[in-house]
């Protein structure tokens, strides 16, 4: 399977698409400089204790107080609090290596015995704010790398159970014990199997440096309470998903391309060349057919095979997916064959949709009824097989007697929702639009303003592909003379280019300079 990563960097947002054999299977959209994301570490202040929930609400600067449950304090919570007390007493020179590790807390204790309002606590965001709920926190900090995970305030080495060879497990454990500092636990990930000493040594030094920088920030933070910001979403995604199956990574931003290339060289020496800077004028998502797939795949109704389709609905408590055969054959002698064929194809598409939209929580799927138990078991097994590539924790239950399958999937972020239908921005739903002749007149006025008043000589006009074709090929009202594009370049200079952009509405447009920065502020009235 050929895997590609396409990264579209815009001034306000970064979009990351994962393609497998040219099919879109994952899409992440992150606002630039997003706050309160998973992995960020804060020095929080307890606002109130809720004994009935065995939890506390903690102020980390978010508009909604964050939630910290007793079981998320971590077994080494007392050692963490001891460090904070010593740091407050002795200042920034107090090293966590000097902390005396305290006994582990009881698994079934009460949070009121450990915290009170006004206490400060080191916390990490494990789930972002979703709907009316604030972020969810853990007091057990972790710093993840490609091969290792570092946890402060304990002193152990654990090796992934998926590494089966006793010799390799022993090698890794002895190696990490020889290079790790005191008072940190290191978990060796499965990906570390067979990795050279130098690479593991380099990564543990990098993780320890992150932890030390976090500690150093405690004394610096007076107004902002953030101590550590998780690496960019792009690098986080690479850290978790990168493997030899990635053949190409295309990025339309030079700075991020260089940063990503350096990161790939760090985790997989010699493979930095797969990172390529996209330099073409057309939008990167259009060039790789991502825009079209997004518009097709994110609607309420998703067609997937021979007219069969899914209907995906979201409620407050769960997602519900209905499988429909569409115009497939429904004769009585074909009913069971049609049902299993449609259901198996639906299972593959559902697994893709869960990853693509990052749907979490409870998902209930209403498959087409099947009378044979063997077919129901086959569908259950195939669903599990299709879900294997999903990194989120999930559970698939067998089909019930009512033909329903229940799936639970870890929810860490808000499910990705992209509106594929909208009120026409030009006619506002009336069905009456501005004549194309007037629209091109409006575009020419904008071009004239940029050239004659703002003195901008080189810029690109992004319009819908149909409009771009109209501008570039239209020969006037009676089919004579030059195209509008040729006339505009003759009047206003050859620095003008027209770029088809599938993400824009029919009569929408955007102007960009040579650095792909928006020129809209020059055109505001």
Short mmCIF file of C-alpha atoms in Angstrom, two decimals:
data_model
loop_
_atom_site.label_atom_id
_atom_site.label_comp_id
_atom_site.label_asym_id
_atom_site.label_seq_id
_atom_site.Cartn_x
_atom_site.Cartn_y
_atom_site.Cartn_z
CA UNK A 1 0.00 0.00 0.00
CA UNK A 2 1.37 3.42 -0.98
CA UNK A 3 0.95 5.99 1.78
CA UNK A 4 1.34 9.74 1.25
CA UNK A 5 1.04 12.72 3.54
CA UNK A 6 -0.25 15.99 2.06
CA UNK A 7 0.12 19.10 4.22
CA UNK A 8 -1.66 22.34 3.31
CA UNK A 9 -0.38 25.33 5.30
CA UNK A 10 -2.64 28.41 5.31
CA UNK A 11 -2.27 31.60 7.39
CA UNK A 12 -4.93 30.55 9.91
CA UNK A 13 -5.02 26.78 9.58
CA UNK A 14 -2.92 23.72 8.78
CA UNK A 15 -4.66 20.75 7.12
CA UNK A 16 -3.07 17.30 7.01
CA UNK A 17 -4.35 14.56 4.72
CA UNK A 18 -3.20 10.91 4.77
CA UNK A 19 -3.69 9.07 1.49
CA UNK A 20 -3.49 5.31 1.08
CA UNK A 21 -3.31 4.33 -2.58
CA UNK A 22 -4.63 7.84 -3.39
CA UNK A 23 -7.70 7.32 -1.15
CA UNK A 24 -8.23 9.81 1.68
CA UNK A 25 -8.23 7.93 5.00
CA UNK A 26 -7.29 10.61 7.55
CA UNK A 27 -7.81 14.34 7.74
CA UNK A 28 -6.64 16.66 10.49
CA UNK A 29 -7.31 20.38 10.60
CA UNK A 30 -5.59 22.51 13.21
CA UNK A 31 -5.84 26.23 13.79
CA UNK A 32 -2.46 27.92 13.84
CA UNK A 33 -1.17 28.45 17.39
CA UNK A 34 -4.06 26.46 18.87
CA UNK A 35 -4.26 26.51 22.66
CA UNK A 36 -5.22 23.80 25.15
CA UNK A 37 -4.40 20.82 22.94
CA UNK A 38 -3.63 17.24 23.95
CA UNK A 39 -0.14 16.87 25.43
CA UNK A 40 0.14 20.45 26.72
CA UNK A 41 1.34 20.69 30.34
CA UNK A 42 0.07 23.35 32.78
CA UNK A 43 0.59 24.43 36.33
CA UNK A 44 -3.04 24.32 37.38
CA UNK A 45 -4.79 25.66 40.46
CA UNK A 46 -7.57 23.64 42.10
CA UNK A 47 -10.83 25.64 42.13
CA UNK A 48 -13.22 23.18 43.76
CA UNK A 49 -13.43 19.60 44.94
CA UNK A 50 -16.41 17.43 43.95
CA UNK A 51 -16.50 14.48 46.43
CA UNK A 52 -19.53 12.95 44.71
CA UNK A 53 -17.57 12.69 41.46
CA UNK A 54 -14.27 11.98 43.28
CA UNK A 55 -12.81 14.70 41.10
CA UNK A 56 -11.58 18.28 41.09
CA UNK A 57 -12.11 21.22 38.78
CA UNK A 58 -8.81 22.91 37.92
CA UNK A 59 -8.08 26.35 36.47
CA UNK A 60 -5.52 26.18 33.65
CA UNK A 61 -6.59 29.40 31.95
CA UNK A 62 -9.30 27.87 29.75
CA UNK A 63 -12.73 29.55 29.76
CA UNK A 64 -14.12 26.30 31.20
CA UNK A 65 -12.55 24.71 34.26
CA UNK A 66 -10.71 21.48 33.46
CA UNK A 67 -11.70 18.12 34.97
CA UNK A 68 -9.27 15.99 37.02
CA UNK A 69 -10.54 12.64 38.34
CA UNK A 70 -8.90 10.83 41.26
CA UNK A 71 -7.85 7.90 39.09
CA UNK A 72 -6.02 10.35 36.79
CA UNK A 73 -3.80 11.60 39.59
CA UNK A 74 -1.39 8.77 38.86
CA UNK A 75 0.19 6.44 41.38
CA UNK A 76 3.16 8.82 41.90
CA UNK A 77 1.08 11.90 42.68
CA UNK A 78 2.63 12.39 46.14
CA UNK A 79 6.12 12.59 44.62
CA UNK A 80 4.94 15.22 42.14
CA UNK A 81 3.41 17.33 44.91
CA UNK A 82 6.58 16.92 47.00
CA UNK A 83 8.59 18.30 44.09
CA UNK A 84 6.30 21.35 43.74
CA UNK A 85 6.62 22.10 47.45
CA UNK A 86 10.42 21.81 47.33
CA UNK A 87 10.60 23.89 44.16
CA UNK A 88 8.56 26.66 45.80
CA UNK A 89 10.87 26.54 48.83
CA UNK A 90 14.29 26.26 47.18
CA UNK A 91 13.67 27.83 43.77
CA UNK A 92 14.62 26.87 40.21
CA UNK A 93 17.88 25.19 41.24
CA UNK A 94 16.00 22.35 42.91
CA UNK A 95 16.28 19.31 40.61
CA UNK A 96 13.60 16.58 40.47
CA UNK A 97 16.45 14.08 40.78
CA UNK A 98 16.78 15.23 44.41
CA UNK A 99 13.15 14.47 45.27
CA UNK A 100 12.58 11.59 47.64
CA UNK A 101 10.07 9.37 45.88
CA UNK A 102 6.97 8.94 48.03
CA UNK A 103 4.82 5.84 48.32
CA UNK A 104 2.17 5.26 45.67
CA UNK A 105 -1.37 6.45 46.41
CA UNK A 106 -4.26 4.03 46.86
CA UNK A 107 -6.15 3.18 43.70
CA UNK A 108 -9.52 3.60 45.44
CA UNK A 109 -8.80 6.67 47.56
CA UNK A 110 -10.61 10.00 47.85
CA UNK A 111 -9.50 13.12 46.01
CA UNK A 112 -10.49 15.23 49.03
CA UNK A 113 -7.64 13.54 50.94
CA UNK A 114 -5.10 14.62 48.30
CA UNK A 115 -6.19 18.08 47.12
CA UNK A 116 -7.96 21.15 48.40
CA UNK A 117 -9.01 24.43 46.74
CA UNK A 118 -6.02 26.66 46.07
CA UNK A 119 -3.51 23.82 45.65
CA UNK A 120 -1.23 23.93 42.62
CA UNK A 121 -0.81 20.77 40.59
CA UNK A 122 1.17 19.76 37.47
CA UNK A 123 -1.32 18.51 34.87
CA UNK A 124 -1.36 17.38 31.25
CA UNK A 125 -4.33 17.67 28.87
CA UNK A 126 -5.49 14.20 27.81
CA UNK A 127 -8.75 15.25 26.13
CA UNK A 128 -9.53 18.60 24.58
CA UNK A 129 -12.62 20.66 25.41
CA UNK A 130 -15.61 19.15 23.61
CA UNK A 131 -19.02 20.80 23.37
CA UNK A 132 -19.97 22.03 26.86
CA UNK A 133 -17.17 20.15 28.63
CA UNK A 134 -13.81 21.63 29.54
CA UNK A 135 -10.49 19.81 28.96
CA UNK A 136 -9.80 16.56 30.79
CA UNK A 137 -6.54 16.36 32.73
CA UNK A 138 -4.06 13.86 34.10
CA UNK A 139 -1.51 14.56 36.83
CA UNK A 140 0.67 11.74 35.47
CA UNK A 141 2.89 13.62 33.02
CA UNK A 142 4.37 11.94 29.95
CA UNK A 143 6.77 12.94 27.17
CA UNK A 144 6.46 10.74 24.11
CA UNK A 145 9.07 10.11 21.46
CA UNK A 146 9.16 7.70 18.56
CA UNK A 147 10.80 4.91 20.55
CA UNK A 148 10.43 5.89 24.20
CA UNK A 149 8.00 7.53 26.62
CA UNK A 150 9.35 9.35 29.69
CA UNK A 151 7.28 9.66 32.89
CA UNK A 152 8.64 11.80 35.76
CA UNK A 153 8.45 11.04 39.52
CA UNK A 154 9.06 7.30 39.42
CA UNK A 155 12.10 5.15 38.68
CA UNK A 156 11.47 2.15 36.43
CA UNK A 157 12.02 0.76 32.95
CA UNK A 158 9.15 -1.01 31.16
CA UNK A 159 9.34 -2.74 27.78
CA UNK A 160 6.34 -3.13 25.47
CA UNK A 161 4.76 -6.57 25.71
CA UNK A 162 4.61 -6.67 21.92
CA UNK A 163 8.39 -7.16 21.86
CA UNK A 164 8.42 -10.93 22.30
CA UNK A 165 12.09 -11.93 22.12
CA UNK A 166 13.53 -12.23 25.63
CA UNK A 167 17.03 -11.35 24.41
CA UNK A 168 15.85 -8.11 22.81
CA UNK A 169 13.73 -7.18 25.82
CA UNK A 170 16.71 -7.65 28.11
CA UNK A 171 18.99 -5.66 25.78
CA UNK A 172 16.61 -2.71 25.72
CA UNK A 173 15.98 -2.75 29.46
CA UNK A 174 19.68 -2.86 30.38
CA UNK A 175 20.49 -0.18 27.85
CA UNK A 176 17.84 2.25 29.13
CA UNK A 177 18.82 1.57 32.75
CA UNK A 178 22.39 2.57 31.92
CA UNK A 179 21.53 5.91 30.29
CA UNK A 180 18.39 7.23 31.99
CA UNK A 181 18.61 9.76 34.87
CA UNK A 182 17.16 9.19 38.34
CA UNK A 183 13.50 9.67 39.20
CA UNK A 184 12.08 9.07 35.74
CA UNK A 185 10.37 5.99 34.33
CA UNK A 186 11.01 5.09 30.71
CA UNK A 187 8.57 2.99 28.68
CA UNK A 188 10.16 1.33 25.65
CA UNK A 189 7.72 1.35 22.72
CA UNK A 190 7.34 -1.48 20.22
CA UNK A 191 9.03 0.61 17.52
CA UNK A 192 12.31 0.47 19.53
CA UNK A 193 12.84 -3.21 18.66
CA UNK A 194 16.19 -3.54 16.89
CA UNK A 195 16.99 0.17 17.13
CA UNK A 196 20.64 1.14 17.61
CA UNK A 197 22.02 2.41 20.92
CA UNK A 198 22.92 5.83 19.52
CA UNK A 199 19.34 6.53 18.40
CA UNK A 200 17.84 5.53 21.74
CA UNK A 201 20.45 7.56 23.61
CA UNK A 202 19.70 10.60 21.45
CA UNK A 203 15.95 10.29 22.03
CA UNK A 204 16.18 9.90 25.80
CA UNK A 205 18.38 13.00 25.95
CA UNK A 206 15.78 14.88 23.92
CA UNK A 207 12.92 13.76 26.22
CA UNK A 208 14.90 14.66 29.35
CA UNK A 209 15.59 18.09 27.85
CA UNK A 210 11.83 18.63 27.33
CA UNK A 211 11.20 17.69 30.95
CA UNK A 212 13.95 20.02 32.20
CA UNK A 213 12.57 22.88 30.07
CA UNK A 214 9.13 22.26 31.57
CA UNK A 215 10.58 22.50 35.08
CA UNK A 216 12.46 25.69 34.20
CA UNK A 217 9.21 27.31 33.06
CA UNK A 218 7.57 26.92 36.48
CA UNK A 219 9.48 29.90 37.86
CA UNK A 220 9.04 31.97 34.68
CA UNK A 221 5.27 31.72 34.32
CA UNK A 222 3.60 34.61 36.10
CA UNK A 223 0.52 35.25 33.96
CA UNK A 224 0.35 32.29 31.57
CA UNK A 225 0.13 28.89 33.29
CA UNK A 226 1.36 26.77 30.38
CA UNK A 227 4.69 25.02 30.99
CA UNK A 228 5.08 22.86 27.91
CA UNK A 229 3.47 23.05 24.48
CA UNK A 230 3.14 19.82 22.54
CA UNK A 231 5.02 19.83 19.24
CA UNK A 232 3.18 20.93 16.11
CA UNK A 233 0.29 18.75 15.00
CA UNK A 234 2.24 17.80 11.89
CA UNK A 235 5.18 16.41 13.83
CA UNK A 236 2.88 14.76 16.37
CA UNK A 237 1.09 12.97 13.54
CA UNK A 238 4.40 11.92 12.02
CA UNK A 239 5.65 10.67 15.38
CA UNK A 240 2.65 8.39 15.79
CA UNK A 241 2.11 7.27 12.19
CA UNK A 242 5.45 7.33 10.40
CA UNK A 243 6.60 4.03 8.94
CA UNK A 244 8.41 2.74 5.89
CA UNK A 245 5.11 2.77 4.00
CA UNK A 246 5.26 6.57 3.68
CA UNK A 247 6.63 7.13 0.20
CA UNK A 248 6.11 10.88 -0.11
CA UNK A 249 5.33 13.84 2.11
CA UNK A 250 4.27 16.97 0.21
CA UNK A 251 4.18 20.35 1.96
CA UNK A 252 3.40 23.76 0.48
CA UNK A 253 5.35 25.72 3.11
CA UNK A 254 9.15 25.96 2.90
CA UNK A 255 9.78 26.43 6.63
CA UNK A 256 7.58 23.50 7.68
CA UNK A 257 9.07 21.33 4.91
CA UNK A 258 12.57 21.92 6.28
CA UNK A 259 11.42 21.27 9.86
CA UNK A 260 9.71 18.05 8.79
CA UNK A 261 12.72 16.91 6.76
CA UNK A 262 14.96 17.40 9.80
CA UNK A 263 12.53 15.43 11.95
CA UNK A 264 12.39 12.52 9.47
CA UNK A 265 16.18 12.42 9.35
CA UNK A 266 16.20 12.29 13.15
CA UNK A 267 13.82 9.34 13.47
CA UNK A 268 14.76 7.54 10.23
CA UNK A 269 18.21 8.57 8.94
CA UNK A 270 18.48 8.71 5.18
CA UNK A 271 14.73 9.08 4.55
CA UNK A 272 14.51 12.89 4.66
CA UNK A 273 14.33 12.94 0.86
CA UNK A 274 10.71 11.76 0.92
CA UNK A 275 9.75 15.27 2.13
CA UNK A 276 9.07 17.43 -0.91
CA UNK A 277 8.22 21.12 -1.15
CA UNK A 278 5.13 21.68 -3.30
CA UNK A 279 5.79 24.70 -5.55
CA UNK A 280 2.94 24.62 -8.08
CA UNK A 281 0.46 27.50 -8.32
CA UNK A 282 -2.69 25.39 -7.97
CA UNK A 283 -3.82 24.56 -4.40
CA UNK A 284 -2.03 21.48 -3.07
CA UNK A 285 -5.26 19.71 -2.04
CA UNK A 286 -6.67 20.20 -5.54
CA UNK A 287 -3.51 18.78 -7.13
CA UNK A 288 -3.79 15.54 -5.13
CA UNK A 289 -7.57 15.24 -5.49
CA UNK A 290 -8.08 15.79 -1.74
CA UNK A 291 -10.59 18.65 -2.06
CA UNK A 292 -12.93 16.56 -4.23
CA UNK A 293 -12.73 13.60 -1.82
CA UNK A 294 -13.46 15.84 1.18
CA UNK A 295 -16.60 17.20 -0.48
CA UNK A 296 -17.71 13.69 -1.35
CA UNK A 297 -16.94 12.02 1.98
CA UNK A 298 -18.09 14.51 4.62
CA UNK A 299 -21.77 14.81 3.82
CA UNK A 300 -24.60 13.31 5.84
CA UNK A 301 -25.00 10.72 3.05
CA UNK A 302 -21.96 8.85 1.76
CA UNK A 303 -22.22 6.66 -1.36
CA UNK A 304 -19.67 3.87 -1.45
CA UNK A 305 -20.48 1.00 -3.87
CA UNK A 306 -22.91 0.37 -6.72
CA UNK A 307 -25.49 2.82 -5.35
CA UNK A 308 -25.28 1.62 -1.73
CA UNK A 309 -24.87 4.42 0.80
CA UNK A 310 -24.45 5.32 4.47
CA UNK A 311 -26.45 7.90 6.41
CA UNK A 312 -24.37 9.29 9.29
CA UNK A 313 -26.14 11.18 12.07
CA UNK A 314 -24.74 12.69 15.27
CA UNK A 315 -26.73 12.99 18.48
CA UNK A 316 -25.66 14.33 21.87
CA UNK A 317 -24.95 10.81 23.17
CA UNK A 318 -23.72 8.90 20.13
CA UNK A 319 -23.24 8.62 16.38
CA UNK A 320 -25.72 6.52 14.41
CA UNK A 321 -24.91 5.03 11.00
CA UNK A 322 -27.59 3.51 8.77
CA UNK A 323 -26.55 1.17 5.94
CA UNK A 324 -28.74 1.25 2.81
CA UNK A 325 -28.52 -0.94 -0.28
CA UNK A 326 -29.76 1.82 -2.59
CA UNK A 327 -30.62 0.51 -6.04
CA UNK A 328 -28.99 -2.90 -5.54
CA UNK A 329 -30.97 -6.02 -6.52
CA UNK A 330 -33.55 -6.91 -3.89
CA UNK A 331 -35.15 -10.07 -5.25
CA UNK A 332 -35.97 -12.66 -2.58
CA UNK A 333 -33.47 -15.18 -3.99
CA UNK A 334 -30.72 -12.56 -3.87
CA UNK A 335 -31.59 -10.84 -0.62
CA UNK A 336 -29.06 -12.60 1.64
CA UNK A 337 -26.26 -12.33 -0.94
CA UNK A 338 -27.01 -8.65 -1.47
CA UNK A 339 -27.15 -8.00 2.28
CA UNK A 340 -23.76 -9.57 3.04
CA UNK A 341 -22.12 -7.93 0.02
CA UNK A 342 -23.45 -4.45 0.90
CA UNK A 343 -22.67 -4.91 4.61
CA UNK A 344 -19.06 -6.00 4.03
CA UNK A 345 -18.44 -3.01 1.78
CA UNK A 346 -20.16 -0.78 4.34
CA UNK A 347 -17.91 -2.10 7.12
CA UNK A 348 -14.80 -1.07 5.16
CA UNK A 349 -16.21 2.40 4.47
CA UNK A 350 -17.36 2.83 8.09
CA UNK A 351 -13.86 2.02 9.39
CA UNK A 352 -12.52 4.64 6.98
CA UNK A 353 -15.11 7.22 8.02
CA UNK A 354 -14.37 6.77 11.74
CA UNK A 355 -10.69 7.54 11.11
CA UNK A 356 -11.42 10.27 8.60
CA UNK A 357 -13.88 12.21 10.75
CA UNK A 358 -12.19 11.16 14.01
CA UNK A 359 -15.55 10.05 15.37
CA UNK A 360 -15.40 8.98 19.01
CA UNK A 361 -17.66 7.78 21.81
CA UNK A 362 -20.44 5.30 21.06
CA UNK A 363 -21.23 4.43 17.44
CA UNK A 364 -24.28 2.31 16.59
CA UNK A 365 -24.45 0.82 13.09
CA UNK A 366 -27.73 -0.45 11.63
CA UNK A 367 -26.64 -2.99 9.02
CA UNK A 368 -29.00 -4.62 6.55
CA UNK A 369 -30.65 -7.63 8.20
CA UNK A 370 -29.03 -11.02 7.55
CA UNK A 371 -30.74 -14.29 8.39
CA UNK A 372 -27.63 -16.51 8.45
CA UNK A 373 -25.54 -16.56 11.63
CA UNK A 374 -22.40 -17.37 9.61
CA UNK A 375 -22.78 -14.12 7.66
CA UNK A 376 -23.25 -12.10 10.84
CA UNK A 377 -20.06 -13.62 12.29
CA UNK A 378 -18.20 -12.95 9.04
CA UNK A 379 -19.24 -9.30 9.16
CA UNK A 380 -18.10 -8.99 12.79
CA UNK A 381 -14.68 -10.46 11.96
CA UNK A 382 -14.26 -8.21 8.90
CA UNK A 383 -15.18 -5.11 10.91
CA UNK A 384 -12.42 -5.94 13.39
CA UNK A 385 -10.00 -6.50 10.52
CA UNK A 386 -10.83 -3.14 8.90
CA UNK A 387 -10.39 -1.36 12.25
CA UNK A 388 -6.85 -2.72 12.77
CA UNK A 389 -5.20 0.32 11.18
CA UNK A 390 -7.06 2.69 13.53
CA UNK A 391 -4.65 4.01 16.19
CA UNK A 392 -7.47 5.15 18.49
CA UNK A 393 -8.48 2.63 21.15
CA UNK A 394 -11.69 0.92 20.08
CA UNK A 395 -13.99 -2.01 20.80
CA UNK A 396 -16.29 -3.73 18.31
CA UNK A 397 -19.18 -5.82 19.64
CA UNK A 398 -20.97 -8.62 17.72
CA UNK A 399 -24.21 -7.85 15.91
CA UNK A 400 -27.29 -7.99 18.14
CA UNK A 401 -30.48 -9.86 17.30
CA UNK A 402 -31.89 -6.54 16.07
CA UNK A 403 -29.12 -6.24 13.46
CA UNK A 404 -27.20 -3.52 15.31
CA UNK A 405 -23.45 -3.35 15.85
CA UNK A 406 -22.02 -1.25 18.68
CA UNK A 407 -18.56 0.29 18.44
CA UNK A 408 -16.77 2.39 21.02
CA UNK A 409 -13.85 4.54 19.91
CA UNK A 410 -11.56 6.73 21.97
CA UNK A 411 -12.52 10.37 21.72
CA UNK A 412 -9.62 12.77 22.29
CA UNK A 413 -10.64 15.72 20.12
CA UNK A 414 -13.87 17.14 18.75
CA UNK A 415 -15.05 15.05 15.78
CA UNK A 416 -14.10 16.69 12.50
CA UNK A 417 -17.19 18.19 10.87
CA UNK A 418 -17.00 19.77 7.43
CA UNK A 419 -20.10 21.32 5.96
CA UNK A 420 -20.59 20.10 2.41
CA UNK A 421 -23.86 21.97 1.87
CA UNK A 422 -24.36 25.68 2.44
CA UNK A 423 -26.59 28.56 1.49
CA UNK A 424 -25.32 30.16 -1.69
CA UNK A 425 -23.16 33.13 -0.60
CA UNK A 426 -24.15 35.02 -3.73
CA UNK A 427 -27.94 34.56 -3.93
CA UNK A 428 -28.54 33.74 -0.21
CA UNK A 429 -30.91 30.94 -1.19
CA UNK A 430 -33.10 33.00 -3.52
CA UNK A 431 -31.91 31.30 -6.69
CA UNK A 432 -31.15 34.67 -8.28
CA UNK A 433 -27.46 35.29 -8.98
CA UNK A 434 -25.47 38.18 -10.31
CA UNK A 435 -24.90 37.87 -14.08
CA UNK A 436 -21.46 36.49 -14.91
CA UNK A 437 -20.76 39.63 -16.97
CA UNK A 438 -21.16 41.80 -13.85
CA UNK A 439 -19.07 39.39 -11.80
CA UNK A 440 -16.14 39.62 -14.19
CA UNK A 441 -16.52 43.41 -14.13
CA UNK A 442 -16.20 43.25 -10.33
CA UNK A 443 -13.07 41.15 -10.64
CA UNK A 444 -11.55 43.61 -13.09
CA UNK A 445 -12.23 46.48 -10.69
CA UNK A 446 -10.36 44.61 -7.94
CA UNK A 447 -7.45 43.90 -10.30
CA UNK A 448 -7.29 47.56 -11.34
CA UNK A 449 -7.27 48.65 -7.68
CA UNK A 450 -4.40 46.31 -6.80
CA UNK A 451 -2.30 47.38 -9.78
CA UNK A 452 -3.01 51.12 -10.04
CA UNK A 453 -3.61 52.12 -6.40
CA UNK A 454 -1.72 49.53 -4.36
CA UNK A 455 1.10 49.18 -6.94
CA UNK A 456 1.11 45.38 -6.63
CA UNK A 457 2.51 43.94 -9.82
CA UNK A 458 2.54 40.19 -9.19
CA UNK A 459 -0.46 38.37 -7.74
CA UNK A 460 -2.80 35.41 -8.29
CA UNK A 461 -6.58 35.39 -8.58
CA UNK A 462 -8.13 32.18 -7.17
CA UNK A 463 -11.61 31.36 -8.49
CA UNK A 464 -13.82 28.31 -8.95
CA UNK A 465 -12.56 26.09 -11.84
CA UNK A 466 -15.64 26.87 -13.96
CA UNK A 467 -15.10 30.59 -13.53
CA UNK A 468 -11.39 30.17 -14.29
CA UNK A 469 -12.29 28.39 -17.54
CA UNK A 470 -14.74 31.19 -18.38
CA UNK A 471 -12.07 33.86 -17.81
CA UNK A 472 -9.32 32.05 -19.67
CA UNK A 473 -11.33 30.91 -22.70
CA UNK A 474 -14.32 33.25 -23.10
CA UNK A 475 -13.99 35.22 -26.37
CA UNK A 476 -16.46 37.99 -25.70
CA UNK A 477 -20.25 38.01 -26.04
CA UNK A 478 -20.27 37.00 -29.70
CA UNK A 479 -17.32 34.64 -29.57
CA UNK A 480 -14.85 37.12 -31.08
CA UNK A 481 -11.65 38.70 -29.87
CA UNK A 482 -9.30 37.71 -27.05
CA UNK A 483 -10.20 35.98 -23.79
CA UNK A 484 -10.76 38.05 -20.65
CA UNK A 485 -7.51 36.68 -19.24
CA UNK A 486 -5.52 37.89 -22.24
CA UNK A 487 -7.18 41.32 -22.12
CA UNK A 488 -6.53 41.72 -18.38
CA UNK A 489 -2.87 40.77 -18.72
CA UNK A 490 -2.54 43.21 -21.59
CA UNK A 491 -4.08 46.07 -19.55
CA UNK A 492 -2.70 45.33 -16.07
CA UNK A 493 0.51 43.42 -16.67
CA UNK A 494 1.65 39.84 -16.95
CA UNK A 495 2.10 39.54 -13.19
CA UNK A 496 -1.55 38.39 -13.01
CA UNK A 497 -2.29 34.66 -12.95
CA UNK A 498 -5.67 32.94 -12.64
CA UNK A 499 -5.72 29.78 -10.49
CA UNK A 500 -8.64 27.29 -10.43
CA UNK A 501 -9.49 26.51 -6.80
CA UNK A 502 -12.05 23.81 -5.99
CA UNK A 503 -12.47 25.00 -2.40
CA UNK A 504 -14.16 28.24 -3.52
CA UNK A 505 -17.83 28.80 -4.31
CA UNK A 506 -18.99 29.50 -7.83
CA UNK A 507 -18.83 33.30 -7.49
CA UNK A 508 -16.27 33.55 -4.70
CA UNK A 509 -12.69 34.67 -5.20
CA UNK A 510 -9.43 35.34 -3.35
CA UNK A 511 -6.33 37.34 -4.25
CA UNK A 512 -2.85 36.24 -3.09
CA UNK A 513 0.60 37.77 -3.53
CA UNK A 514 3.73 35.90 -4.61
CA UNK A 515 4.28 34.58 -1.06
CA UNK A 516 0.70 33.25 -0.97
CA UNK A 517 -0.36 35.85 1.58
CA UNK A 518 -3.93 37.10 1.23
CA UNK A 519 -4.45 40.54 -0.29
CA UNK A 520 -8.02 40.88 1.01
CA UNK A 521 -7.05 43.71 3.39
CA UNK A 522 -6.19 45.86 0.35
CA UNK A 523 -9.69 45.33 -1.07
CA UNK A 524 -11.81 46.00 2.02
CA UNK A 525 -14.18 48.89 1.58
#
